[in-house]
CSV table of C-alpha atoms and ligand atoms in Angstrom, one decimal:
chain,number,residue,atom,x,y,z
W,11,UNK,CA,84.9,116.6,175.0
W,12,UNK,CA,88.3,117.5,176.4
W,13,UNK,CA,89.7,120.8,175.2
W,14,UNK,CA,93.1,120.5,173.7
W,15,UNK,CA,96.0,122.2,175.6
W,16,UNK,CA,97.3,123.4,172.2
W,17,UNK,CA,95.8,123.3,168.8
W,18,UNK,CA,97.4,124.2,165.4
W,19,UNK,CA,95.1,125.1,162.5
W,20,UNK,CA,95.3,125.3,158.7
W,21,UNK,CA,98.8,124.2,158.7
W,22,UNK,CA,100.6,122.6,155.8
W,23,UNK,CA,101.5,119.3,157.6
W,24,UNK,CA,104.5,117.6,156.2
W,25,UNK,CA,105.8,114.2,157.3
W,26,UNK,CA,108.2,111.7,155.6
W,27,UNK,CA,105.3,110.5,153.4
W,28,UNK,CA,102.5,113.1,153.7
W,29,UNK,CA,101.8,116.7,152.7
W,30,UNK,CA,98.4,118.1,153.4
W,31,UNK,CA,96.5,121.1,155.0
W,32,UNK,CA,95.2,120.2,158.4
W,33,UNK,CA,94.9,120.7,162.1
W,34,UNK,CA,96.6,119.2,165.1
W,35,UNK,CA,95.3,118.8,168.6
W,36,UNK,CA,97.6,118.3,171.6
W,37,UNK,CA,96.9,117.1,175.1
W,38,UNK,CA,99.4,116.3,177.9
W,39,UNK,CA,102.4,116.7,175.6
W,40,UNK,CA,101.1,114.2,173.0
W,41,UNK,CA,99.4,114.6,169.6
W,42,UNK,CA,95.9,113.3,170.2
W,43,UNK,CA,94.2,114.4,167.0
W,44,UNK,CA,95.6,115.2,163.5
W,45,UNK,CA,94.1,115.3,160.1
W,46,UNK,CA,92.3,117.3,157.4
W,47,UNK,CA,89.2,117.8,159.5
W,48,UNK,CA,89.1,121.2,161.3
W,49,UNK,CA,89.5,120.9,165.1
W,50,UNK,CA,88.1,123.0,167.9
W,51,UNK,CA,90.5,125.6,169.2
W,52,UNK,CA,92.5,124.5,172.2
W,53,UNK,CA,93.4,126.6,175.3
W,54,UNK,CA,96.1,128.0,173.1
W,55,UNK,CA,95.5,128.0,169.4
W,56,UNK,CA,98.0,128.7,166.6
W,57,UNK,CA,96.9,129.7,163.2
W,58,UNK,CA,99.6,128.2,161.0
W,59,UNK,CA,98.2,129.2,157.6
W,60,UNK,CA,101.1,129.7,155.2
W,61,UNK,CA,103.5,127.9,157.4
W,62,UNK,CA,104.9,124.4,157.3
W,63,UNK,CA,104.4,122.1,160.3
W,64,UNK,CA,107.0,119.5,160.5
W,65,UNK,CA,108.2,116.9,163.1
W,66,UNK,CA,110.8,118.6,165.4
W,67,UNK,CA,114.4,118.1,164.2
W,68,UNK,CA,116.5,115.4,165.8
W,69,UNK,CA,120.2,116.0,165.7
W,70,UNK,CA,121.8,112.7,166.3
W,71,UNK,CA,125.4,113.7,166.0
W,72,UNK,CA,126.6,116.7,168.0
W,73,UNK,CA,129.3,117.2,170.6
W,74,UNK,CA,128.2,118.8,173.9
W,75,UNK,CA,130.2,119.3,177.0
W,76,UNK,CA,132.7,116.8,175.7
W,77,UNK,CA,136.5,116.7,176.2
W,78,UNK,CA,138.4,116.0,173.0
W,79,UNK,CA,141.2,113.5,173.0
W,80,UNK,CA,143.6,116.5,173.1
W,81,UNK,CA,142.0,117.6,176.3
W,82,UNK,CA,140.0,120.6,174.9
W,83,UNK,CA,136.5,121.1,176.3
W,84,UNK,CA,133.6,121.9,174.0
W,85,UNK,CA,132.4,125.5,174.3
W,86,UNK,CA,128.7,124.4,174.6
W,87,UNK,CA,127.3,122.8,177.7
W,88,UNK,CA,124.0,121.0,177.7
W,89,UNK,CA,122.1,124.3,178.3
W,90,UNK,CA,123.7,126.4,175.5
W,91,UNK,CA,123.7,123.5,173.1
W,92,UNK,CA,120.0,122.6,173.7
W,93,UNK,CA,118.9,126.2,173.5
W,94,UNK,CA,120.8,126.6,170.2
W,95,UNK,CA,119.3,123.4,168.9
W,96,UNK,CA,115.8,124.5,169.8
W,97,UNK,CA,116.2,127.8,168.0
W,98,UNK,CA,117.3,125.8,164.9
W,99,UNK,CA,114.0,123.8,164.9
W,100,UNK,CA,115.2,120.7,166.9
W,101,UNK,CA,113.4,119.1,169.7
W,102,UNK,CA,115.8,116.2,170.4
W,103,UNK,CA,119.6,116.0,170.5
W,104,UNK,CA,121.8,112.9,170.9
W,105,UNK,CA,125.4,113.9,171.7
W,106,UNK,CA,128.1,111.7,173.1
W,107,UNK,CA,129.3,110.5,176.5
W,108,UNK,CA,132.9,110.0,175.7
W,109,UNK,CA,135.1,107.5,177.4
W,110,UNK,CA,138.8,108.3,177.3
W,111,UNK,CA,141.4,105.6,177.9
W,112,UNK,CA,141.5,104.5,181.5
W,113,UNK,CA,138.0,105.8,182.3
W,114,UNK,CA,135.1,103.7,183.4
W,115,UNK,CA,132.4,103.7,180.7
W,116,UNK,CA,129.7,103.4,183.3
W,117,UNK,CA,131.0,106.4,185.3
W,118,UNK,CA,131.4,108.5,182.2
W,119,UNK,CA,127.8,107.8,181.2
W,120,UNK,CA,126.5,108.5,184.8
W,121,UNK,CA,128.3,111.9,185.0
W,122,UNK,CA,127.1,112.9,181.5
W,123,UNK,CA,123.5,111.9,182.4
W,124,UNK,CA,123.6,114.0,185.6
W,125,UNK,CA,124.8,117.1,183.8
W,126,UNK,CA,122.2,116.7,181.0
W,127,UNK,CA,119.3,116.3,183.5
W,128,UNK,CA,120.1,119.7,185.1
W,129,UNK,CA,120.5,121.7,181.9
W,130,UNK,CA,118.8,120.4,178.8
W,131,UNK,CA,115.8,122.4,177.6
W,132,UNK,CA,114.8,119.8,175.0
W,133,UNK,CA,114.6,116.1,175.1
W,134,UNK,CA,117.7,114.1,174.6
W,135,UNK,CA,119.5,110.9,174.7
W,136,UNK,CA,123.2,110.2,174.2
W,137,UNK,CA,125.5,107.8,172.5
W,138,UNK,CA,128.6,106.4,174.1
W,139,UNK,CA,132.1,106.7,172.7
W,140,UNK,CA,134.3,103.7,173.4
W,141,UNK,CA,138.0,104.3,173.2
W,142,UNK,CA,139.1,101.7,175.8
W,143,UNK,CA,137.6,98.4,174.9
W,144,UNK,CA,138.4,96.6,178.2
W,145,UNK,CA,136.6,93.4,179.2
W,146,UNK,CA,134.8,95.5,181.9
W,147,UNK,CA,133.7,98.1,179.4
W,148,UNK,CA,132.6,95.5,176.8
W,149,UNK,CA,131.1,92.8,178.9
W,150,UNK,CA,129.7,94.6,181.9
W,151,UNK,CA,129.2,98.3,181.4
W,152,UNK,CA,128.2,98.3,177.7
W,153,UNK,CA,125.4,95.6,178.0
W,154,UNK,CA,124.1,97.4,181.1
W,155,UNK,CA,124.0,100.7,179.4
W,156,UNK,CA,122.4,99.3,176.2
W,157,UNK,CA,119.7,97.8,178.4
W,158,UNK,CA,119.1,101.2,180.0
W,159,UNK,CA,118.3,102.6,176.6
W,160,UNK,CA,121.7,103.8,175.3
W,161,UNK,CA,121.5,101.7,172.2
W,162,UNK,CA,124.3,103.2,170.1
W,163,UNK,CA,128.0,104.0,170.4
W,164,UNK,CA,130.7,105.6,168.4
W,165,UNK,CA,134.1,104.1,167.7
W,166,UNK,CA,137.1,105.7,165.9
W,167,UNK,CA,139.5,104.4,163.4
W,168,UNK,CA,141.6,107.5,163.7
W,169,UNK,CA,142.9,109.8,166.4
W,170,UNK,CA,145.9,108.2,168.3
W,171,UNK,CA,144.1,108.4,171.7
W,172,UNK,CA,140.7,107.2,170.5
W,173,UNK,CA,141.2,104.7,167.8
W,174,UNK,CA,140.4,101.0,168.1
W,175,UNK,CA,142.3,98.5,166.0
W,176,UNK,CA,140.6,96.0,163.7
W,177,UNK,CA,140.5,93.3,166.3
W,178,UNK,CA,138.9,95.7,168.8
W,179,UNK,CA,136.4,96.8,166.2
W,180,UNK,CA,135.4,93.2,165.8
W,181,UNK,CA,135.0,92.8,169.5
W,182,UNK,CA,132.7,95.8,169.8
W,183,UNK,CA,130.7,94.8,166.8
W,184,UNK,CA,130.1,91.4,168.3
W,185,UNK,CA,128.9,92.9,171.5
W,186,UNK,CA,126.7,95.3,169.6
W,187,UNK,CA,125.1,92.4,167.7
W,188,UNK,CA,124.5,90.4,170.8
W,189,UNK,CA,123.1,93.2,173.0
W,190,UNK,CA,121.2,95.1,170.4
W,191,UNK,CA,123.2,98.3,169.7
W,192,UNK,CA,124.2,100.2,166.6
W,193,UNK,CA,127.9,101.0,166.1
W,194,UNK,CA,128.7,104.4,164.6
W,195,UNK,CA,132.0,104.5,162.9
W,196,UNK,CA,134.4,107.4,162.3
W,197,UNK,CA,136.2,105.9,159.3
W,198,UNK,CA,139.6,107.4,158.4
W,199,UNK,CA,142.9,105.5,158.1
W,200,UNK,CA,145.0,106.8,161.0
W,201,UNK,CA,148.4,105.7,159.6
W,202,UNK,CA,147.8,107.4,156.3
W,203,UNK,CA,146.9,110.7,158.1
W,204,UNK,CA,149.9,110.4,160.4
W,205,UNK,CA,152.2,109.6,157.5
W,206,UNK,CA,151.1,112.6,155.5
W,207,UNK,CA,151.1,114.8,158.5
W,208,UNK,CA,154.7,113.9,159.5
W,209,UNK,CA,156.0,114.8,156.0
W,210,UNK,CA,154.0,118.0,155.8
W,211,UNK,CA,155.2,119.3,159.1
W,212,UNK,CA,158.8,118.2,158.3
W,213,UNK,CA,158.6,120.3,155.2
W,214,UNK,CA,157.3,123.3,157.1
W,215,UNK,CA,153.7,123.1,155.8
W,216,UNK,CA,151.8,124.1,159.0
W,217,UNK,CA,148.9,126.3,157.8
W,218,UNK,CA,145.3,125.1,158.4
W,219,UNK,CA,144.8,124.3,154.7
W,220,UNK,CA,147.2,121.4,155.1
W,221,UNK,CA,144.7,119.8,157.5
W,222,UNK,CA,142.7,118.9,154.4
W,223,UNK,CA,145.8,117.6,152.7
W,224,UNK,CA,146.7,115.3,155.6
W,225,UNK,CA,143.2,113.8,155.7
W,226,UNK,CA,143.4,112.5,152.2
W,227,UNK,CA,140.1,111.3,150.8
W,228,UNK,CA,141.7,107.8,150.2
W,229,UNK,CA,142.2,107.5,154.0
W,230,UNK,CA,138.4,107.9,154.4
W,231,UNK,CA,137.5,105.6,151.5
W,232,UNK,CA,139.9,102.9,152.6
W,233,UNK,CA,138.7,103.0,156.2
W,234,UNK,CA,135.0,103.1,155.1
W,235,UNK,CA,135.5,100.0,153.1
W,236,UNK,CA,137.5,98.3,155.9
W,237,UNK,CA,134.8,99.1,158.5
W,238,UNK,CA,132.1,97.7,156.2
W,239,UNK,CA,134.1,94.5,155.6
W,240,UNK,CA,134.8,94.1,159.3
W,241,UNK,CA,131.1,94.5,160.0
W,242,UNK,CA,130.4,91.9,157.3
W,243,UNK,CA,132.5,89.3,159.1
W,244,UNK,CA,129.9,89.3,161.8
W,245,UNK,CA,127.0,90.5,159.6
W,246,UNK,CA,126.4,93.4,161.9
W,247,UNK,CA,124.5,96.6,161.0
W,248,UNK,CA,126.7,99.7,161.1
W,249,UNK,CA,126.5,103.4,160.5
W,250,UNK,CA,129.3,105.3,158.9
W,251,UNK,CA,129.1,108.9,160.3
W,252,UNK,CA,130.1,112.2,158.6
W,253,UNK,CA,130.7,110.8,155.1
W,254,UNK,CA,132.6,113.4,153.2
W,255,UNK,CA,133.9,111.8,150.0
W,256,UNK,CA,132.5,110.6,146.7
W,257,UNK,CA,134.4,107.4,147.2
W,258,UNK,CA,133.0,106.9,150.7
W,259,UNK,CA,129.5,107.4,149.5
W,260,UNK,CA,130.1,105.0,146.6
W,261,UNK,CA,131.5,102.3,149.0
W,262,UNK,CA,128.4,102.6,151.2
W,263,UNK,CA,126.1,102.4,148.2
W,264,UNK,CA,127.9,99.3,146.8
W,265,UNK,CA,127.6,97.5,150.1
W,266,UNK,CA,123.9,98.3,150.3
W,267,UNK,CA,123.4,97.0,146.8
W,268,UNK,CA,125.0,93.7,148.0
W,269,UNK,CA,122.5,93.6,150.8
W,270,UNK,CA,124.6,94.8,153.8
W,271,UNK,CA,122.9,96.7,156.6
W,272,UNK,CA,125.3,99.7,156.2
W,273,UNK,CA,124.0,103.2,156.8
W,274,UNK,CA,125.5,106.6,156.2
W,275,UNK,CA,125.3,110.1,157.5
W,276,UNK,CA,126.6,113.3,156.2
W,277,UNK,CA,126.7,116.9,157.4
W,278,UNK,CA,126.0,120.4,156.0
W,279,UNK,CA,129.6,121.3,155.8
W,280,UNK,CA,130.4,118.5,153.4
W,281,UNK,CA,127.5,119.7,151.1
W,282,UNK,CA,128.4,123.4,151.3
W,283,UNK,CA,132.1,123.9,152.0
W,284,UNK,CA,135.3,122.7,150.3
W,285,UNK,CA,138.9,122.3,151.2
W,286,UNK,CA,139.5,125.8,149.6
W,287,UNK,CA,137.6,127.3,152.5
W,288,UNK,CA,140.6,126.4,154.7
W,289,UNK,CA,142.9,128.4,152.6
W,290,UNK,CA,142.8,131.7,154.4
W,291,UNK,CA,145.5,134.1,155.8
W,292,UNK,CA,147.2,133.1,159.1
W,293,UNK,CA,145.2,130.7,161.2
W,294,UNK,CA,141.8,131.9,160.0
W,295,UNK,CA,141.3,128.7,158.1
W,296,UNK,CA,141.2,126.8,161.4
W,297,UNK,CA,137.6,127.9,161.6
W,298,UNK,CA,136.9,125.3,158.8
W,299,UNK,CA,139.1,122.4,160.2
W,300,UNK,CA,137.1,119.3,161.0
W,301,UNK,CA,137.7,115.6,160.5
W,302,UNK,CA,137.1,114.5,157.9
W,303,UNK,CA,137.6,117.9,156.2
W,304,UNK,CA,135.4,119.6,153.6
W,305,UNK,CA,136.4,118.2,150.2
W,306,UNK,CA,135.6,119.3,146.6
W,307,UNK,CA,132.6,120.0,144.3
W,308,UNK,CA,132.5,116.4,143.0
W,309,UNK,CA,132.2,115.1,146.5
W,310,UNK,CA,129.5,117.7,147.3
W,311,UNK,CA,127.5,116.6,144.3
W,312,UNK,CA,127.9,112.9,145.1
W,313,UNK,CA,126.7,113.5,148.7
W,314,UNK,CA,123.6,115.5,147.5
W,315,UNK,CA,122.8,112.6,145.2
W,316,UNK,CA,123.2,110.1,148.0
W,317,UNK,CA,120.9,112.1,150.2
W,318,UNK,CA,118.3,112.3,147.4
W,319,UNK,CA,118.5,108.5,146.6
W,320,UNK,CA,118.4,107.6,150.3
W,321,UNK,CA,121.8,105.9,150.3
W,322,UNK,CA,122.8,108.3,152.9
W,323,UNK,CA,119.9,108.6,155.3
W,324,UNK,CA,120.9,111.1,158.0
W,325,UNK,CA,121.9,114.7,157.9
W,326,UNK,CA,123.5,115.7,161.2
W,327,UNK,CA,125.3,118.8,162.3
W,328,UNK,CA,128.4,117.1,163.9
W,329,UNK,CA,128.3,120.3,165.9
W,330,UNK,CA,131.8,120.3,167.5
W,331,UNK,CA,132.0,123.6,169.2
W,332,UNK,CA,135.5,125.1,169.9
W,333,UNK,CA,136.0,128.8,170.3
W,334,UNK,CA,138.3,130.5,167.9
W,335,UNK,CA,140.9,131.2,170.6
W,336,UNK,CA,143.5,129.5,172.9
W,337,UNK,CA,140.7,127.8,174.9
W,338,UNK,CA,139.5,126.0,171.8
W,339,UNK,CA,140.6,125.9,168.2
W,340,UNK,CA,144.0,127.6,168.6
W,341,UNK,CA,145.9,126.1,171.6
W,342,UNK,CA,149.1,127.9,170.5
W,343,UNK,CA,147.4,131.1,169.3
W,344,UNK,CA,148.8,132.3,165.9
W,345,UNK,CA,151.5,129.6,166.1
W,346,UNK,CA,149.0,126.8,166.1
W,347,UNK,CA,149.8,124.2,163.3
W,348,UNK,CA,147.1,122.3,161.5
W,349,UNK,CA,148.0,119.3,163.6
W,350,UNK,CA,147.2,121.2,166.8
W,351,UNK,CA,143.9,122.7,165.8
W,352,UNK,CA,140.9,121.4,167.7
W,353,UNK,CA,138.8,119.5,165.1
W,354,UNK,CA,135.2,120.3,164.5
W,355,UNK,CA,132.7,122.9,163.3
W,356,UNK,CA,129.7,124.4,165.0
W,357,UNK,CA,126.3,124.0,163.3
W,358,UNK,CA,123.5,122.8,165.5
W,359,UNK,CA,121.3,125.8,164.9
W,360,UNK,CA,121.8,126.1,161.2
W,361,UNK,CA,121.6,122.4,160.2
W,362,UNK,CA,118.0,122.4,159.3
W,363,UNK,CA,117.8,125.9,157.7
W,364,UNK,CA,120.9,125.2,155.6
W,365,UNK,CA,119.3,121.9,154.3
W,366,UNK,CA,116.0,123.6,153.7
W,367,UNK,CA,117.5,126.5,151.8
W,368,UNK,CA,120.1,124.6,149.8
W,369,UNK,CA,118.3,121.4,149.5
W,370,UNK,CA,114.5,121.9,149.3
W,371,UNK,CA,114.5,125.4,147.9
W,372,UNK,CA,117.0,124.6,145.3
W,373,UNK,CA,115.2,121.4,144.2
W,374,UNK,CA,117.9,118.9,145.3
W,375,UNK,CA,115.5,117.2,147.7
W,376,UNK,CA,111.8,117.4,148.4
W,377,UNK,CA,110.0,118.3,151.6
W,378,UNK,CA,109.3,114.7,152.6
W,379,UNK,CA,113.0,114.0,152.2
W,380,UNK,CA,113.9,117.0,154.3
W,381,UNK,CA,111.7,115.7,157.1
W,382,UNK,CA,113.2,112.2,156.8
W,383,UNK,CA,116.8,113.4,156.7
W,384,UNK,CA,116.5,115.8,159.7
W,385,UNK,CA,114.0,113.9,161.9
W,386,UNK,CA,112.3,110.7,161.0
W,387,UNK,CA,115.3,108.7,159.9
W,388,UNK,CA,117.2,109.7,163.1
W,389,UNK,CA,114.3,108.5,165.2
W,390,UNK,CA,114.2,105.2,163.4
W,391,UNK,CA,118.0,104.7,163.3
W,392,UNK,CA,118.4,105.3,167.0
W,393,UNK,CA,115.3,103.6,168.5
W,394,UNK,CA,113.2,106.7,169.1
W,395,UNK,CA,110.4,106.1,166.6
W,396,UNK,CA,107.4,106.5,166.9
W,397,UNK,CA,107.6,108.5,170.1
W,398,UNK,CA,109.7,111.0,168.2
W,399,UNK,CA,110.3,111.9,164.5
W,400,UNK,CA,106.7,111.8,163.3
W,401,UNK,CA,103.4,113.6,163.5
W,402,UNK,CA,100.7,111.0,164.4
W,403,UNK,CA,98.4,110.3,167.2
W,404,UNK,CA,100.3,109.0,170.2
W,405,UNK,CA,103.6,110.7,169.3
W,406,UNK,CA,105.2,113.3,171.4
W,407,UNK,CA,104.0,116.8,170.3
W,408,UNK,CA,107.5,117.8,169.1
W,409,UNK,CA,106.9,120.2,166.2
W,410,UNK,CA,108.7,122.8,164.3
W,411,UNK,CA,106.6,125.5,162.6
W,412,UNK,CA,108.5,126.9,159.6
W,413,UNK,CA,108.2,130.1,157.7
W,414,UNK,CA,109.4,128.8,154.2
W,415,UNK,CA,109.9,132.4,153.0
W,416,UNK,CA,111.8,133.9,155.9
W,417,UNK,CA,115.2,135.1,154.9
W,418,UNK,CA,117.9,135.1,157.5
W,419,UNK,CA,121.5,136.1,157.1
W,420,UNK,CA,123.5,133.9,159.4
W,421,UNK,CA,125.7,135.7,161.9
W,422,UNK,CA,127.5,134.3,164.9
W,423,UNK,CA,126.1,137.1,167.1
W,424,UNK,CA,122.5,136.0,166.3
W,425,UNK,CA,123.1,132.3,167.1
W,426,UNK,CA,122.6,130.9,170.6
W,427,UNK,CA,125.6,128.6,170.9
W,428,UNK,CA,128.6,129.6,172.9
W,429,UNK,CA,131.1,129.3,170.1
W,430,UNK,CA,131.5,132.9,168.9
W,431,UNK,CA,131.9,132.1,165.2
W,432,UNK,CA,130.1,130.3,162.4
W,433,UNK,CA,131.6,128.9,159.2
W,434,UNK,CA,128.5,130.3,157.4
W,435,UNK,CA,129.0,134.0,158.5
W,436,UNK,CA,127.1,136.3,156.1
W,437,UNK,CA,125.3,133.5,154.2
W,438,UNK,CA,121.7,134.2,153.6
W,439,UNK,CA,119.2,131.3,153.8
W,440,UNK,CA,115.5,131.2,153.0
W,441,UNK,CA,113.3,129.2,155.4
W,442,UNK,CA,113.6,129.3,159.2
W,443,UNK,CA,111.7,127.7,162.1
W,444,UNK,CA,109.5,130.4,163.8
W,445,UNK,CA,107.8,128.3,166.6
W,446,UNK,CA,109.3,125.2,168.2
W,447,UNK,CA,107.1,123.0,170.3
W,448,UNK,CA,108.5,120.4,172.7
W,449,UNK,CA,106.1,117.9,174.2
W,450,UNK,CA,103.2,120.3,173.6
W,451,UNK,CA,104.9,123.4,175.0
W,452,UNK,CA,105.9,126.3,172.8
W,453,UNK,CA,109.5,126.7,173.8
W,454,UNK,CA,110.6,129.1,171.0
W,455,UNK,CA,108.1,131.8,170.0
W,456,UNK,CA,108.7,135.3,168.7
W,457,UNK,CA,112.4,134.7,168.6
W,458,UNK,CA,112.3,134.1,172.4
W,459,UNK,CA,113.1,131.1,174.5
W,460,UNK,CA,110.4,130.1,177.0
W,461,UNK,CA,112.0,127.0,178.6
W,462,UNK,CA,113.8,126.3,181.8
W,463,UNK,CA,117.0,124.5,182.1
W,464,UNK,CA,116.3,120.9,183.0
W,465,UNK,CA,112.9,120.7,181.4
W,466,UNK,CA,114.3,118.4,178.7
W,467,UNK,CA,113.8,114.7,179.4
W,468,UNK,CA,116.1,111.8,178.9
W,469,UNK,CA,114.5,109.3,176.4
W,470,UNK,CA,115.4,105.7,176.9
W,471,UNK,CA,115.8,104.4,173.4
W,472,UNK,CA,114.6,101.2,172.0
W,473,UNK,CA,116.2,98.9,169.4
W,474,UNK,CA,117.7,100.8,166.4
W,475,UNK,CA,115.7,99.9,163.3
W,476,UNK,CA,118.7,98.4,161.4
W,477,UNK,CA,118.8,95.7,164.1
W,478,UNK,CA,115.1,94.8,163.6
W,479,UNK,CA,115.6,93.5,160.1
W,480,UNK,CA,113.9,90.3,159.2
W,481,UNK,CA,116.5,88.5,157.2
W,482,UNK,CA,118.6,85.8,158.8
W,483,UNK,CA,122.2,86.3,159.7
W,484,UNK,CA,124.7,84.7,157.3
W,485,UNK,CA,125.6,81.2,158.6
W,486,UNK,CA,129.3,81.9,158.8
W,487,UNK,CA,128.7,85.1,160.7
W,488,UNK,CA,126.3,83.4,163.1
W,489,UNK,CA,129.0,80.8,163.8
W,490,UNK,CA,131.6,83.5,164.5
W,491,UNK,CA,129.1,85.4,166.8
W,492,UNK,CA,128.5,82.2,168.7
W,493,UNK,CA,132.3,81.5,169.0
W,494,UNK,CA,132.8,85.0,170.4
W,495,UNK,CA,130.0,84.6,173.0
W,496,UNK,CA,131.4,81.2,174.1
W,497,UNK,CA,134.8,82.8,174.7
W,498,UNK,CA,133.2,85.6,176.6
X,660,URP,O1,136.1,117.2,163.4
X,660,URP,C1,135.2,116.7,164.0
X,660,URP,N1,134.2,116.1,163.4
X,660,URP,N2,135.3,116.7,165.3
X,660,URP,C2,134.3,116.1,166.2
X,660,URP,C3,134.7,114.7,166.5
X,660,URP,C4,134.2,113.8,165.5
X,660,URP,O2,135.1,113.0,165.0
X,660,URP,O3,133.1,113.7,165.1
X,661,ZN,ZN1,134.0,111.5,164.1
X,662,ZN,ZN1,131.4,114.2,165.6
């Protein structure tokens, strides 16, 4: 009988649909035995009595080593981001290879892949960002990249230098449907935001809190509805990312009830922060400026309910790390207006602890839902399942061992990213990952990292689950898809 490389004993094993006390045996990076039967000790054995053993987290929306459309580079590279992710219980991250206008999509992806391969300490894939929907990008590079396992891409309806118009959105949706990729949509109405911004600035309202005013909830609700309607023209599955409003969540739910393959993601900051957090002296509120912005208690409540009901199926960090200085958030120092602030909040390391503490411990979601929202649903949504996102024989041994009672007061100085601040400074959470196992190797143990840069592997992804649906395409949409392909 082969001895396991690693064994875990007397653990409370929790998956998206199971919760039992059992043992896990690991060999060559894979789970080869799991169940209620006690197993023989491996070369290394962990007694996990009193702990939760969960699939390692998958953070499918984070920004790493990415240039913003304003030309600001993220504070985190692949090394610091993947280390921070690992300390937060994650074993896979999926950030973005971002094409800016005029750039070759293929070259952007190749450069990003090379950088990741040298630095990542956990497994990874990446999505594309398409901001220049040229024939070359859509009909040559994108199909090639999808075939190589990059089966999702993000498109923007706002940001002057990133946004696609409705016609371009239809183009990319048609390619996604034909080639087998999932579009992820940043849904905010650009004209509404620009119109409000212009009037705010003209009236001298420049403080960070006006960022939230400029990104009116109606701009998100309208764009979410439009995105879903555009996707319906071609009957294409889509994912609306970082849903922040009650209205946006409602639009998604209503489309789902009508049978559309529309999926939604939200982030901890929309559950835990509000627009009032931006209302601080000077430019301090810039620490809370992200797009869309944090909203209000009614939106928070609606988002919690949408997570609990499954209408929103992903909880991602949208980690967008900009330092609180002139290299990042504040390009003009104290004179930075809300329009100039680099958008985004850090949150890779605290995503899972925040959801555990505020969601599971406060009874808003159960443990199975926690696993689904932080890991399994991401694996399915992005074509990683069942290699990732589950605890079963044959899966990668990507595991987070949690102490459900551990109290941690979040402090920027204790986190492992390169951002230097956290929007959750001083907040105490209960529940934290104590051991993180990536492909059978304990990479975080005793609050120490035991992992070399570059040990993380690129995972070529399969078909996203929303594209594997059984039902047939609406005939009018099938006709339009065919027309598009003929013209191509
Ligand atoms: O404010 C945010 N979320 N910045 C990151 C980019 C994006 O839109 O996700
Ligand atoms: Zn976005
Ligand atoms: Zn983002």
